Coordinates of C-alpha atoms and ligand atoms in Angstrom, one line a residue:
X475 CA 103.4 97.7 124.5
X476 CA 106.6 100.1 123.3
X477 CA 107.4 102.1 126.3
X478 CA 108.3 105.8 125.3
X479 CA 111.6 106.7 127.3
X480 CA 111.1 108.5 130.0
X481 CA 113.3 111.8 129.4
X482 CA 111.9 115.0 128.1
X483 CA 111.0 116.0 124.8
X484 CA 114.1 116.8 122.9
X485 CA 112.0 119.5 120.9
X486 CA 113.9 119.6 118.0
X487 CA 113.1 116.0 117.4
X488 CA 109.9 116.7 116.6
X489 CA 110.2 119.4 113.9
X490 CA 108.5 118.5 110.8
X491 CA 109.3 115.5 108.8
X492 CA 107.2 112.2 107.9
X493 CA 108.1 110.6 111.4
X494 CA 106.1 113.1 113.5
X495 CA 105.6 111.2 117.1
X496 CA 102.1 110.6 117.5
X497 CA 102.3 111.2 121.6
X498 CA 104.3 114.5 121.6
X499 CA 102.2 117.2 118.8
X500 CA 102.2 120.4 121.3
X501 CA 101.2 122.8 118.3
X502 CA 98.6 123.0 116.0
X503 CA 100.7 123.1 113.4
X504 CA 102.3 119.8 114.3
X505 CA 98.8 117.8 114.8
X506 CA 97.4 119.5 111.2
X507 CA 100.7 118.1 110.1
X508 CA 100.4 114.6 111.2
X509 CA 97.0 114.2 110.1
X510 CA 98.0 115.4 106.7
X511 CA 100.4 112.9 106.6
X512 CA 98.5 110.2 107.7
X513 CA 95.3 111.6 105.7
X514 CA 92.6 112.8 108.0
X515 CA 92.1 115.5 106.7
X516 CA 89.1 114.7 104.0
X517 CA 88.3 117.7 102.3
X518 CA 87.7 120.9 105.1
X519 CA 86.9 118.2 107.2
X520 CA 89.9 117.0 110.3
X521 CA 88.8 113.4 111.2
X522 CA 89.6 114.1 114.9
X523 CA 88.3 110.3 115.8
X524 CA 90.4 108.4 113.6
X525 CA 93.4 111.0 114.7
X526 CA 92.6 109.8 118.6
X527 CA 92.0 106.5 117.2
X528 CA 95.7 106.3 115.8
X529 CA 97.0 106.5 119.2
X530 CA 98.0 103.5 121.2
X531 CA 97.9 105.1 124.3
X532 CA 94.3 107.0 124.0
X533 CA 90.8 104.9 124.4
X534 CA 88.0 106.4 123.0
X535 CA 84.7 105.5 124.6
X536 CA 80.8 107.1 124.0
X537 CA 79.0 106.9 127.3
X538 CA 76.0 108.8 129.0
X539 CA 77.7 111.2 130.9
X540 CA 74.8 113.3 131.7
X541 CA 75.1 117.3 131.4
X542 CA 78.7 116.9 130.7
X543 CA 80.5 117.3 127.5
X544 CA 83.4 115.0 127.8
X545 CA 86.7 114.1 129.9
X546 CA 90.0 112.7 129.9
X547 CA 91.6 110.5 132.8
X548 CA 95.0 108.7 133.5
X549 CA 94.4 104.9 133.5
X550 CA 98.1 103.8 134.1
X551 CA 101.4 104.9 133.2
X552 CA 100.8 106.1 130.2
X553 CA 97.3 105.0 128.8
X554 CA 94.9 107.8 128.6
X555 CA 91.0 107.3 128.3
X556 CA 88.8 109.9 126.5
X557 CA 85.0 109.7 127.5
X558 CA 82.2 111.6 124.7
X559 CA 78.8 112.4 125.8
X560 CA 77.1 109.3 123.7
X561 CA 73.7 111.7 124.1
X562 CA 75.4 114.4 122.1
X563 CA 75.3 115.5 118.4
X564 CA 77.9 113.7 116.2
X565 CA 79.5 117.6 116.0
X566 CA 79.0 118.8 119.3
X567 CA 81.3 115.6 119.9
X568 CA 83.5 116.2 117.7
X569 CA 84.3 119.2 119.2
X570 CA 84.6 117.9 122.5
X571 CA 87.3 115.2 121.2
X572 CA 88.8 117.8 119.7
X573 CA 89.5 119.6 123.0
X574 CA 90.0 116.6 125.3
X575 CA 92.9 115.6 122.7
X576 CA 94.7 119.1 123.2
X577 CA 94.9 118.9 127.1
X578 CA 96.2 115.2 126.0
X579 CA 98.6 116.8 124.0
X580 CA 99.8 120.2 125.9
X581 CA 98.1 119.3 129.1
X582 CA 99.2 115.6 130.2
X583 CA 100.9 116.9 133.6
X584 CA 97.8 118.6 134.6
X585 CA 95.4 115.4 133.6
X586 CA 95.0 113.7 136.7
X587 CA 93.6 117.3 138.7
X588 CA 91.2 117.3 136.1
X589 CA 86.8 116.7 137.4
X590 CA 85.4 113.6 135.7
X591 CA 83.4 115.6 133.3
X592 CA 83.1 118.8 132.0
X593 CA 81.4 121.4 129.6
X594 CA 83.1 122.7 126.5
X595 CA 82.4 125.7 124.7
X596 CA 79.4 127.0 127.1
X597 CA 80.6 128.6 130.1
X598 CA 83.6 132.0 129.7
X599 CA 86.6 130.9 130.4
X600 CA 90.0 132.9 131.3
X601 CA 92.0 133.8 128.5
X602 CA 95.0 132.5 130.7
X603 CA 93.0 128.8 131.5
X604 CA 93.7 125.5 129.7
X605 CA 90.6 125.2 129.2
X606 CA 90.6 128.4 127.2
X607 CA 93.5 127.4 125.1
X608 CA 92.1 123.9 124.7
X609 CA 88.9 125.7 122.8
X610 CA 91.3 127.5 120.5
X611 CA 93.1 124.9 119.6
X612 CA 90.2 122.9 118.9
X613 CA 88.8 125.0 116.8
X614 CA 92.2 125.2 114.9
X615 CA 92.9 121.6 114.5
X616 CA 89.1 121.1 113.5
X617 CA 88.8 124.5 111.3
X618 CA 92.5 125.7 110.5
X619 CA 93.0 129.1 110.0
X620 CA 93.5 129.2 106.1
X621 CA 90.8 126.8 105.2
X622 CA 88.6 128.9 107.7
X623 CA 88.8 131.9 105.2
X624 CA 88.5 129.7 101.8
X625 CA 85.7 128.2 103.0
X626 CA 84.0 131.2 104.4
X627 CA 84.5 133.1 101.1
X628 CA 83.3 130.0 99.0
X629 CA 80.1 129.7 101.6
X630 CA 79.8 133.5 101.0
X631 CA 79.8 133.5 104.9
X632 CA 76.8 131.1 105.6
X633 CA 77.2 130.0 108.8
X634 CA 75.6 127.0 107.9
X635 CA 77.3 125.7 104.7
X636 CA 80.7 126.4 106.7
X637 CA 79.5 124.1 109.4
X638 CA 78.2 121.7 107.1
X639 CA 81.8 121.7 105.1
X640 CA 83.8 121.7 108.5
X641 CA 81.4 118.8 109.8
X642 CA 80.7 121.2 113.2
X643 CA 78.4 123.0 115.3
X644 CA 77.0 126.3 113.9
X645 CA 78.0 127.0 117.5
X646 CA 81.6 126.4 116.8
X647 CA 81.7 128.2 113.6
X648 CA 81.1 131.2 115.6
X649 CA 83.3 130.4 118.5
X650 CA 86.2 130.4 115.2
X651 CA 85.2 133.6 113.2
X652 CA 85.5 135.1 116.7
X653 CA 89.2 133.9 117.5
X654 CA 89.9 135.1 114.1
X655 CA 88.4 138.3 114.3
X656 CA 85.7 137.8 112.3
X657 CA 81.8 138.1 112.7
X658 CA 78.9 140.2 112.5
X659 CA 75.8 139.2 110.5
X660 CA 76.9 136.1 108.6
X661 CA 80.4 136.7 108.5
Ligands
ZN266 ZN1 88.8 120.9 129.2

């Protein structure tokens, strides 16, 4: 296996360009961009399992992990595992791949203090918490901010057809009109 050199991220490497590094996408913008360029993104929809697929140092696994949503542990060096609630909703895991892939990507030094399990998008989190941020960015990655309002306007704010294009939860369609300032009866 290609070890990555261990130096830190010369950020500026990693601006834009076809040759985005797969292990080092700290903004949104930079993950929407590599999936664009390596097409998963199908219609509204970000195909976040094929993105964590893509990565030679993630494992995906589906596993009964009881009242938990999902987790992410350190297996060596640099190999990362991501466990999904195999009980779950294919959306409701969706979103929780979303979010284990953000702490994967902005969180890796905090990984290993991490509990074998947690729950996403149902308990209030601090605005300042990783776990707060990892929501956001979830809901970016998996509902960016531009499509949000296209498909919203096209859906003429039915909760339901905007989950159904987006291929989440009706739970996280509301968790994203509400980061963008959005909400109310439909939208
Ligand atoms: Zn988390």
């Amino acid at each position: 296996m290609k070890k990555r050199p261990q130096r830190p991220i010369d950020r500026s490497l990693y601006n834009e360009g076809p040759e985005l590094d797969a292990t080092a996408l700290d903004t949104p913008e930079r993950i929407l961009s590599y999936c664009r360029s390596k097409g998963f993104i199908n219609g509204a929809s970000t195909d976040i399992k094929a993105v964590i697929e893509s990565n030679p140092f993630l494992r995906l696994e589906f596993d009964d992990i009881g009242e938990n949503d999902a987790f992410i542990e350190k297996i060596d060096d640099q190999m990362y595992r991501i466990v999904i609630n195999a009980r779950h909703s294919r959306t409701r895991q969706r979103f929780s791949m979303a979010h284990e892939y953000i702490h994967y990507q902005l969180h890796r030094d905090e990984i290993e203090r991490m509990p074998k399990g947690e729950r996403i998008l149902h308990r209030n989190e601090e605005r300042n918490s990783i776990e707060y941020q990892a929501n956001q960015l979830a809901a970016e990655i998996l509902m960016p901010e531009q499509t949000f309002f296209q498909v919203a306007r096209a859906s003429k704010g039915s909760i339901e057809r905007i989950a159904s294009e987006f291929d989440v939860s009706q739970l996280a369609v509301r968790y994203r009109a509400k980061t963008l300032g959005i909400g109310g009866h439909g939208l």
